[in-house]
CSV table of C-alpha atoms in Angstrom, one decimal:
chain,number,residue,atom,x,y,z
A,1,MET,CA,6.4,-21.6,15.4
A,2,SER,CA,4.8,-21.3,12.3
A,3,LEU,CA,5.5,-19.2,9.4
A,4,SER,CA,2.5,-17.4,9.7
A,5,ALA,CA,3.2,-16.9,13.7
A,6,VAL,CA,6.6,-15.8,13.0
A,7,LYS,CA,6.1,-13.2,10.7
A,8,ALA,CA,2.7,-11.9,12.6
A,9,ALA,CA,5.2,-12.0,16.2
A,10,ARG,CA,7.4,-9.7,13.7
A,11,ARG,CA,4.7,-7.2,12.6
A,12,ARG,CA,4.0,-6.9,16.5
A,13,ARG,CA,7.5,-6.5,16.9
A,14,ASP,CA,7.7,-3.7,14.6
A,15,GLN,CA,4.9,-1.5,15.3
A,16,ALA,CA,5.4,-1.7,19.0
A,17,VAL,CA,9.2,-0.3,17.9
A,18,THR,CA,7.6,2.6,15.9
A,19,ALA,CA,5.0,3.7,17.8
A,20,CYS,CA,7.2,3.9,19.7
A,21,CYS,CA,9.8,6.0,18.1
A,22,LEU,CA,7.4,8.0,16.8
A,23,ALA,CA,5.5,9.1,20.2
A,24,ALA,CA,9.4,10.4,21.1
A,25,ALA,CA,9.4,12.3,18.5
A,26,ALA,CA,6.0,14.5,18.8
A,27,LEU,CA,7.4,14.6,22.5
A,28,GLY,CA,10.4,16.0,22.0
A,29,ASP,CA,9.9,18.7,19.7
A,30,PRO,CA,9.6,21.8,20.9
A,31,ASP,CA,7.7,23.1,18.8
A,32,LEU,CA,5.5,20.6,18.2
A,33,SER,CA,2.0,23.1,19.2
A,34,GLY,CA,-0.1,20.9,22.6
A,35,HIS,CA,-2.7,20.0,20.8
A,36,ARG,CA,-1.0,18.4,17.3
A,37,ARG,CA,1.2,16.0,20.3
A,38,SER,CA,-2.0,15.0,22.5
A,39,LYS,CA,-3.5,13.4,19.2
A,40,MET,CA,0.1,12.4,18.1
A,41,LEU,CA,0.6,10.3,21.5
A,42,MET,CA,-2.9,9.1,21.8
A,43,ASN,CA,-2.7,8.4,18.2
A,44,CYS,CA,0.6,6.3,18.6
A,45,LEU,CA,-0.6,4.5,22.2
A,46,GLY,CA,-3.3,3.1,20.3
A,47,ALA,CA,-0.9,1.5,17.5
A,48,LEU,CA,1.5,0.1,21.2
A,49,THR,CA,-2.0,-0.8,22.7
A,50,ALA,CA,-3.3,-2.9,19.5
A,51,THR,CA,0.2,-4.8,20.2
A,52,PHE,CA,-0.3,-5.7,23.8
A,53,VAL,CA,-2.9,-8.5,25.2
A,54,VAL,CA,-5.8,-7.0,26.4
A,55,GLY,CA,-6.1,-5.7,29.6
A,56,GLU,CA,-2.1,-5.3,29.8
A,57,ALA,CA,-1.2,-2.1,27.9
A,58,PRO,CA,-0.1,0.8,29.4
A,59,THR,CA,-2.4,4.2,29.8
A,60,MET,CA,-1.3,7.6,28.8
A,61,ALA,CA,0.6,8.5,31.7
A,62,GLN,CA,2.7,5.3,31.9
A,63,PHE,CA,2.9,5.4,27.9
A,64,ARG,CA,4.9,9.3,28.6
A,65,ARG,CA,7.0,9.0,31.3
A,66,GLY,CA,8.0,5.1,29.7
A,67,LEU,CA,9.9,7.3,26.3
A,68,GLN,CA,12.1,9.0,28.8
A,69,GLY,CA,13.2,5.6,29.7
A,70,ARG,CA,14.4,2.5,28.4
A,71,LEU,CA,12.9,1.1,25.3
A,72,GLY,CA,13.1,-2.2,26.6
A,73,ASP,CA,10.4,-1.1,29.3
A,74,LEU,CA,7.5,0.1,26.5
A,75,LEU,CA,7.2,-3.3,24.7
A,76,PRO,CA,4.9,-6.1,25.4
A,77,TYR,CA,6.9,-8.8,27.1
A,78,GLU,CA,6.6,-11.8,24.0
A,79,VAL,CA,8.0,-8.8,21.3
A,80,ARG,CA,11.3,-7.4,22.6
A,81,VAL,CA,13.7,-6.6,20.9
A,82,GLU,CA,17.3,-8.8,21.9
A,83,GLY,CA,19.8,-5.8,22.3
A,84,LEU,CA,17.6,-2.9,22.2
A,85,ASP,CA,16.0,-3.3,25.4
A,86,ASP,CA,18.3,-0.6,26.4
A,87,VAL,CA,17.8,2.2,23.3
A,88,VAL,CA,17.1,5.3,25.0
A,89,LEU,CA,14.4,7.1,23.0
A,90,LEU,CA,15.4,10.8,24.7
A,91,ASP,CA,18.2,12.0,25.5
A,92,ASP,CA,19.2,14.3,28.1
A,93,VAL,CA,17.9,17.8,26.3
A,94,GLY,CA,14.7,15.6,25.6
A,95,GLN,CA,15.0,15.6,22.4
A,96,MET,CA,14.4,12.1,20.0
A,97,SER,CA,18.1,10.0,21.0
A,98,ASP,CA,20.7,9.0,17.9
A,99,GLU,CA,20.1,5.4,18.9
A,100,ALA,CA,16.6,5.9,18.5
A,101,TRP,CA,16.8,7.6,15.3
A,102,ASP,CA,18.5,5.6,14.3
A,103,LEU,CA,16.3,2.1,15.2
A,104,ALA,CA,13.4,3.8,12.8
A,105,ALA,CA,15.4,3.8,10.5
A,106,GLU,CA,16.3,0.2,10.6
A,107,HIS,CA,12.4,-0.2,10.5
A,108,SER,CA,12.3,1.9,7.0
A,109,VAL,CA,10.7,5.3,8.7
A,110,PRO,CA,11.4,8.0,6.8
A,111,SER,CA,13.0,11.4,8.5
A,112,ALA,CA,10.0,13.6,7.2
A,113,ALA,CA,7.8,10.5,9.7
A,114,PHE,CA,9.7,12.6,12.0
A,115,GLU,CA,9.7,15.7,11.1
A,116,GLU,CA,6.6,16.4,10.0
A,117,HIS,CA,4.4,13.9,12.3
A,118,TRP,CA,2.8,11.7,10.3
A,119,PRO,CA,0.4,9.4,12.1
A,120,TRP,CA,0.5,5.7,12.2
A,121,ALA,CA,-1.1,5.0,9.5
A,122,ARG,CA,0.7,6.2,7.1
A,123,VAL,CA,4.2,5.2,8.8
A,124,ALA,CA,2.7,2.0,8.3
A,125,THR,CA,1.9,1.8,4.4
A,126,GLU,CA,5.4,3.6,4.5
A,127,GLN,CA,7.0,0.6,5.9
A,128,GLU,CA,5.1,-1.9,4.2
A,129,GLU,CA,5.8,-0.3,0.0
A,130,ARG,CA,8.7,0.1,1.3
A,131,ARG,CA,9.9,-3.2,2.7
A,132,LEU,CA,8.2,-4.9,-0.8
A,133,PHE,CA,10.7,-2.2,-2.5
A,134,GLU,CA,13.5,-3.9,-1.3
A,135,VAL,CA,13.6,-7.4,-0.8
A,136,MET,CA,11.9,-6.9,-4.6
A,137,ARG,CA,15.3,-4.7,-6.1
A,138,ARG,CA,17.7,-7.4,-5.1
A,139,MET,CA,16.3,-9.6,-8.3
A,140,PRO,CA,17.2,-9.3,-11.6
A,141,GLN,CA,15.4,-7.2,-13.6
A,142,ALA,CA,13.4,-9.8,-15.7
A,143,ASP,CA,12.6,-11.3,-12.3
A,144,TYR,CA,11.9,-8.4,-10.8
A,145,THR,CA,9.2,-7.0,-14.0
A,146,ARG,CA,7.8,-10.3,-13.6
A,147,ALA,CA,7.1,-9.9,-10.2
A,148,ARG,CA,5.4,-6.5,-10.7
A,149,GLU,CA,2.8,-7.5,-13.1
A,150,LEU,CA,2.2,-10.6,-10.7
A,151,LEU,CA,0.6,-8.2,-8.2
A,152,VAL,CA,-0.8,-6.7,-10.7
A,153,GLU,CA,-2.1,-9.7,-12.4
A,154,ALA,CA,-2.7,-12.6,-9.3
A,155,PRO,CA,-3.7,-10.0,-5.6
A,156,SER,CA,-5.8,-12.8,-4.2
A,157,GLY,CA,-5.8,-16.6,-4.6
A,158,ASP,CA,-6.1,-20.4,-3.3
A,159,LEU,CA,-2.5,-20.3,-2.1
A,160,ARG,CA,-1.5,-23.5,-4.4
A,161,LYS,CA,-3.2,-21.8,-7.3
A,162,LEU,CA,-0.9,-19.2,-6.4
A,163,ARG,CA,2.7,-21.2,-5.6
A,164,ARG,CA,2.0,-22.3,-9.7
A,165,THR,CA,1.8,-18.7,-11.1
A,166,TRP,CA,4.5,-17.2,-8.8
A,167,ASP,CA,7.0,-20.4,-9.0
A,168,ASN,CA,10.4,-20.5,-8.4
A,169,LEU,CA,9.5,-16.5,-7.2
A,170,TRP,CA,7.3,-18.2,-4.3
A,171,GLY,CA,8.8,-16.9,-1.1
A,172,ARG,CA,10.8,-14.6,-1.9
A,173,VAL,CA,8.3,-11.7,-1.8
A,174,GLU,CA,5.3,-12.0,0.8
A,175,PRO,CA,3.6,-9.4,0.2
A,176,TYR,CA,-0.1,-12.5,0.8
A,177,GLU,CA,-2.5,-12.1,3.6
A,178,PRO,CA,-5.1,-14.6,4.8
A,179,ILE,CA,-8.4,-13.3,3.5
A,180,VAL,CA,-9.6,-14.8,7.0
A,181,GLN,CA,-8.4,-13.0,9.5
A,182,TRP,CA,-10.7,-9.2,7.9
A,183,ASN,CA,-13.8,-9.7,8.4
A,184,TRP,CA,-14.4,-6.5,6.9
A,185,CYS,CA,-14.3,-7.9,3.4
A,186,GLN,CA,-16.8,-11.4,4.9
A,187,LEU,CA,-20.5,-12.5,4.4
A,188,GLN,CA,-21.2,-15.8,5.7
A,189,GLY,CA,-17.7,-17.1,5.7
A,190,PHE,CA,-17.6,-16.4,1.8
A,191,TRP,CA,-15.7,-12.8,0.7
A,192,PHE,CA,-16.2,-11.5,-3.3
A,193,PRO,CA,-13.1,-10.7,-6.3
A,194,CYS,CA,-13.9,-7.8,-7.0
A,195,PRO,CA,-14.5,-8.0,-11.5
A,196,ALA,CA,-12.2,-5.2,-11.9
A,197,CYS,CA,-8.8,-5.9,-9.4
A,198,ARG,CA,-9.5,-9.2,-8.1
A,199,TRP,CA,-9.5,-7.8,-4.2
A,200,PRO,CA,-11.5,-8.9,-2.0
A,201,MET,CA,-14.7,-5.8,-1.8
A,202,ARG,CA,-15.6,-4.2,1.3
A,203,VAL,CA,-18.9,-5.9,3.3
A,204,THR,CA,-21.3,-3.3,5.6
A,205,VAL,CA,-24.2,-4.5,7.1
A,206,HIS,CA,-27.7,-2.8,7.6
A,207,GLY,CA,-29.9,-5.1,9.1
A,208,THR,CA,-31.1,-7.4,6.9
A,209,VAL,CA,-29.2,-6.4,3.7
A,210,ALA,CA,-25.1,-5.9,2.8
A,211,ASP,CA,-23.5,-3.7,0.9
A,212,ILE,CA,-20.9,-5.0,-1.0
A,213,ARG,CA,-18.8,-2.9,-3.0
A,214,CYS,CA,-14.9,-2.1,-4.1
A,215,GLU,CA,-13.6,0.3,-2.2
A,216,ALA,CA,-11.5,1.6,-5.9
A,217,HIS,CA,-13.7,0.7,-8.6
A,218,ALA,CA,-17.1,1.7,-6.5
A,219,ARG,CA,-17.0,5.1,-8.5
A,220,ALA,CA,-17.0,2.3,-11.3
A,221,GLY,CA,-20.5,0.8,-10.6
A,222,ILE,CA,-19.0,-2.1,-8.8
A,223,SER,CA,-21.0,-2.2,-6.1
A,224,TYR,CA,-23.7,-4.9,-5.1
A,225,THR,CA,-26.4,-5.9,-2.6
A,226,CYS,CA,-27.6,-8.7,-0.6
A,227,ARG,CA,-30.0,-10.1,1.3
A,228,VAL,CA,-27.7,-11.3,5.0
A,229,GLY,CA,-29.8,-14.3,7.3
A,230,GLY,CA,-29.9,-18.2,7.1
A,231,PHE,CA,-27.7,-20.3,7.2
A,232,SER,CA,-26.5,-21.7,3.8
A,233,ASP,CA,-23.1,-23.9,2.7
A,234,ARG,CA,-23.5,-21.7,-0.5
A,235,ALA,CA,-22.0,-18.6,-0.9
A,236,PRO,CA,-24.5,-15.6,-0.9
A,237,THR,CA,-25.8,-14.1,-4.0
A,238,LEU,CA,-24.9,-10.9,-4.6
A,239,HIS,CA,-27.0,-8.5,-6.8
A,240,PRO,CA,-25.7,-5.7,-9.3
A,241,ALA,CA,-26.3,-2.1,-7.7
A,242,GLY,CA,-23.7,-0.8,-10.5
A,243,HIS,CA,-24.6,0.8,-13.8
A,244,ASP,CA,-21.6,-1.3,-14.5
A,245,ALA,CA,-21.2,-4.3,-12.1
A,246,PRO,CA,-21.0,-8.1,-13.7
A,247,ARG,CA,-21.8,-11.4,-11.9
A,248,VAL,CA,-20.0,-12.0,-9.0
A,249,ARG,CA,-19.3,-15.6,-7.0
A,250,GLY,CA,-18.3,-15.9,-3.5
A,251,VAL,CA,-15.6,-18.3,-2.3
A,252,HIS,CA,-15.9,-19.7,0.5
A,253,ALA,CA,-13.1,-17.8,2.9
A,254,THR,CA,-10.9,-20.7,4.6
A,255,ALA,CA,-7.1,-20.2,5.4
A,256,GLU,CA,-5.6,-21.2,2.1
A,257,CYS,CA,-7.0,-18.0,0.7
A,258,LEU,CA,-4.8,-15.0,0.5
A,259,ALA,CA,-4.4,-11.1,-0.9
A,260,VAL,CA,-1.8,-8.8,-1.2
A,261,SER,CA,-2.1,-6.5,2.4
A,262,ARG,CA,-4.4,-3.5,1.8
A,263,ALA,CA,-0.6,-1.3,1.0
A,264,VAL,CA,0.6,-2.9,-1.4
A,265,TRP,CA,-2.9,-3.1,-3.3
A,266,ARG,CA,-3.1,0.3,-2.5
A,267,TYR,CA,0.1,1.6,-4.1
A,268,VAL,CA,1.5,-1.0,-6.6
A,269,THR,CA,-2.2,-3.5,-7.5
A,270,LEU,CA,-4.7,-0.6,-8.7
A,271,PRO,CA,-1.0,2.1,-10.4
A,272,GLY,CA,0.1,-1.9,-11.9
A,273,MET,CA,-3.3,-1.6,-13.2
A,274,LEU,CA,-3.0,1.4,-15.2
A,275,GLU,CA,0.7,0.6,-15.9
A,276,CYS,CA,-0.4,-2.1,-17.4
A,277,GLU,CA,-3.2,-1.0,-19.8
A,278,LEU,CA,-1.5,1.9,-21.1
A,279,ARG,CA,1.5,-0.6,-21.4
A,280,ASP,CA,-1.8,-3.0,-23.8
A,281,HIS,CA,-2.3,0.2,-25.4
A,282,ALA,CA,0.6,1.6,-26.4
A,283,ARG,CA,2.1,-2.0,-28.1
A,284,ALA,CA,-1.1,-2.6,-29.8
A,285,GLN,CA,-0.4,0.9,-31.1
A,286,GLY,CA,3.1,-0.7,-32.5
A,287,ALA,CA,5.2,0.9,-29.6
A,288,GLU,CA,8.3,-0.5,-27.8
A,289,VAL,CA,7.5,-0.6,-24.1
A,290,THR,CA,9.5,-1.1,-21.2
A,291,MET,CA,8.2,-1.8,-18.1
A,292,TRP,CA,9.6,-0.3,-14.4
A,293,PRO,CA,13.0,0.5,-16.6
A,294,HIS,CA,15.9,0.4,-13.5
A,295,LYS,CA,13.9,-1.7,-11.6
A,296,ASP,CA,11.2,1.4,-11.4
A,297,ARG,CA,12.9,3.8,-11.4
A,298,TYR,CA,9.8,4.8,-13.2
A,299,ASP,CA,7.3,3.1,-15.0
A,300,LEU,CA,6.9,2.9,-18.4
A,301,LYS,CA,8.8,3.9,-21.6
A,302,ILE,CA,6.9,3.9,-24.4
A,303,THR,CA,9.3,4.5,-28.2
A,304,LEU,CA,7.0,4.9,-30.7
A,305,GLY,CA,8.7,7.1,-34.1
A,306,ALA,CA,10.7,10.1,-32.7
A,307,ARG,CA,8.5,10.0,-29.4
A,308,VAL,CA,9.4,8.8,-26.2
A,309,TRP,CA,7.2,9.1,-22.9
A,310,LYS,CA,8.6,8.4,-19.8
A,311,VAL,CA,5.3,7.9,-17.3
A,312,ASP,CA,4.6,7.4,-13.5
A,313,ALA,CA,1.5,6.1,-13.3
A,314,LYS,CA,-0.5,7.5,-9.9
A,315,ALA,CA,-3.7,5.7,-8.3
A,316,TRP,CA,-3.9,8.0,-5.3
A,317,ALA,CA,-7.0,8.7,-3.9
A,318,SER,CA,-6.1,12.6,-2.8
A,319,PRO,CA,-4.9,14.5,-6.1
A,320,VAL,CA,-3.7,17.0,-3.0
A,321,ALA,CA,-1.6,14.4,-1.2
A,322,LEU,CA,0.1,13.1,-4.0
A,323,ALA,CA,1.1,16.8,-5.4
A,324,ASP,CA,2.6,17.0,-2.1
A,325,ALA,CA,4.0,14.3,-2.4
A,326,LEU,CA,5.7,14.7,-6.0
A,327,ARG,CA,7.6,17.7,-4.4
A,328,GLU,CA,9.1,16.0,-1.8
A,329,ARG,CA,10.9,14.2,-4.3
A,330,GLU,CA,14.4,14.7,-4.8
A,331,SER,CA,15.6,14.9,-8.3
A,332,PRO,CA,12.4,13.6,-11.0
A,333,GLU,CA,13.5,11.8,-13.8
A,334,PRO,CA,13.7,14.2,-17.2
A,335,GLY,CA,11.1,14.4,-18.9
A,336,LEU,CA,8.9,12.6,-16.1
A,337,ILE,CA,5.0,12.4,-17.2
A,338,ILE,CA,2.5,11.4,-13.9
A,339,VAL,CA,-0.2,10.3,-15.4
A,340,ILE,CA,-3.4,9.7,-13.0
A,341,PRO,CA,-6.9,8.1,-13.3
A,342,ASP,CA,-9.5,9.7,-16.1
A,343,HIS,CA,-12.5,10.4,-12.6
A,344,GLN,CA,-9.6,12.6,-11.3
A,345,ARG,CA,-9.6,14.3,-14.9
A,346,SER,CA,-11.4,17.9,-12.8
A,347,SER,CA,-8.1,17.9,-10.5
A,348,ALA,CA,-5.5,17.6,-13.2
A,349,SER,CA,-5.2,21.6,-14.0
A,350,LEU,CA,-4.0,21.8,-9.9
A,351,VAL,CA,-1.9,19.2,-9.5
A,352,ALA,CA,-0.3,20.1,-12.8
A,353,ASP,CA,0.1,23.3,-11.5
A,354,ALA,CA,1.9,22.9,-7.8
A,355,ILE,CA,4.0,19.7,-10.0
A,356,ARG,CA,5.1,21.7,-12.4
A,357,PRO,CA,8.1,23.6,-10.7
A,358,ALA,CA,9.3,20.3,-9.2
A,359,GLY,CA,10.0,19.2,-13.3
A,360,TYR,CA,7.0,17.2,-13.8
A,361,ARG,CA,4.2,17.1,-16.3
A,362,LEU,CA,0.5,15.4,-15.9
A,363,MET,CA,-1.1,13.7,-18.1
A,364,VAL,CA,-4.6,12.4,-17.3
A,365,MET,CA,-4.8,8.5,-18.7
A,366,ALA,CA,-7.5,9.2,-22.1
A,367,ASP,CA,-4.7,12.3,-23.0
A,368,ILE,CA,-1.9,10.5,-22.6
A,369,LYS,CA,-3.7,7.2,-24.8
A,370,ALA,CA,-4.8,9.7,-27.5
A,371,ALA,CA,-1.1,11.3,-28.2
A,372,ILE,CA,0.4,7.4,-28.5
A,373,VAL,CA,-2.5,6.5,-31.7
A,374,GLU,CA,-1.7,10.4,-32.7
A,375,ALA,CA,2.1,9.1,-33.0
A,376,GLY,CA,0.8,5.9,-33.7
A,377,ARG,CA,-0.8,7.1,-37.0
A,378,GLU,CA,1.8,9.8,-37.7
A,379,THR,CA,4.7,6.3,-38.2
A,380,ARG,CA,2.1,4.8,-40.9
């Protein structure tokens, strides 16, 4: 079996096991409303169904009955978990069993996912991020820092080039997936890297016209249109539709073209762009900058004269969700400043008020840059 096939089988297994555990937690929670329980079970059944061959997944009735039996009876034959077939998901009183809790923890599912009944997509994203950092934190600090930089600098590319770029770190981290498997970013066999973040842009076809835009940078003018139709070996020509859309060339979508997963791009690459931008700005003012000290206890430590900033940059789509996540953290770093992108300035006061009791300060990117410039003037 090839390495890609092994990875795919592992992802199917993890998805199936996690979906069953999440569903058991919902079914066994006596305080969960009937509507939310039904919605959660449907969500989990959808995730489980995706791991089966078409036509072989259980019905909802079979799924509910199966949750009260052996885990192995719910899993596709191809992803059986050796030694765990006899795990019982619900105990004698109908609540999630200790074995199921332990199994979920081994699959990087946070306990809050069961207590708050997170949807499958949120749990899957959290799992992927946790697993990536579990691997990276085993690295020496210098290797950890370089890997973090590479996830910002090289979120997509040709396999051979990526191997050269990662050098001796290649294979120690596995964040990349074949772009050829992502139909959502392809047009006539080509994909288009965003000129800002270098990750594949989303393609949406409307009749004879396609819209191509970066999910993160469309608001900054990174969007295009293209005529659809005809057959050619050449990449379709994109026409700028946004006010800041430089020329982009399509790349043939072969099996050698890779990109970091969406979760890595969303929660590592995008905030990493903010972090590296702030690093470069601070160093230009004469500051000493340490990136991801103590393997990501926070993102940057900036020292300029008598001033010190400890920064955690965030690029969440929802400032409200960010505030909720920060409030749930335990023991924040003393004096930590949360930095958000400039386009979220309108939400800054709301987030700042929400996270202040937890011990955080909040600044938008432009404001902390200005503070660093002012400190630089004072030291000259």
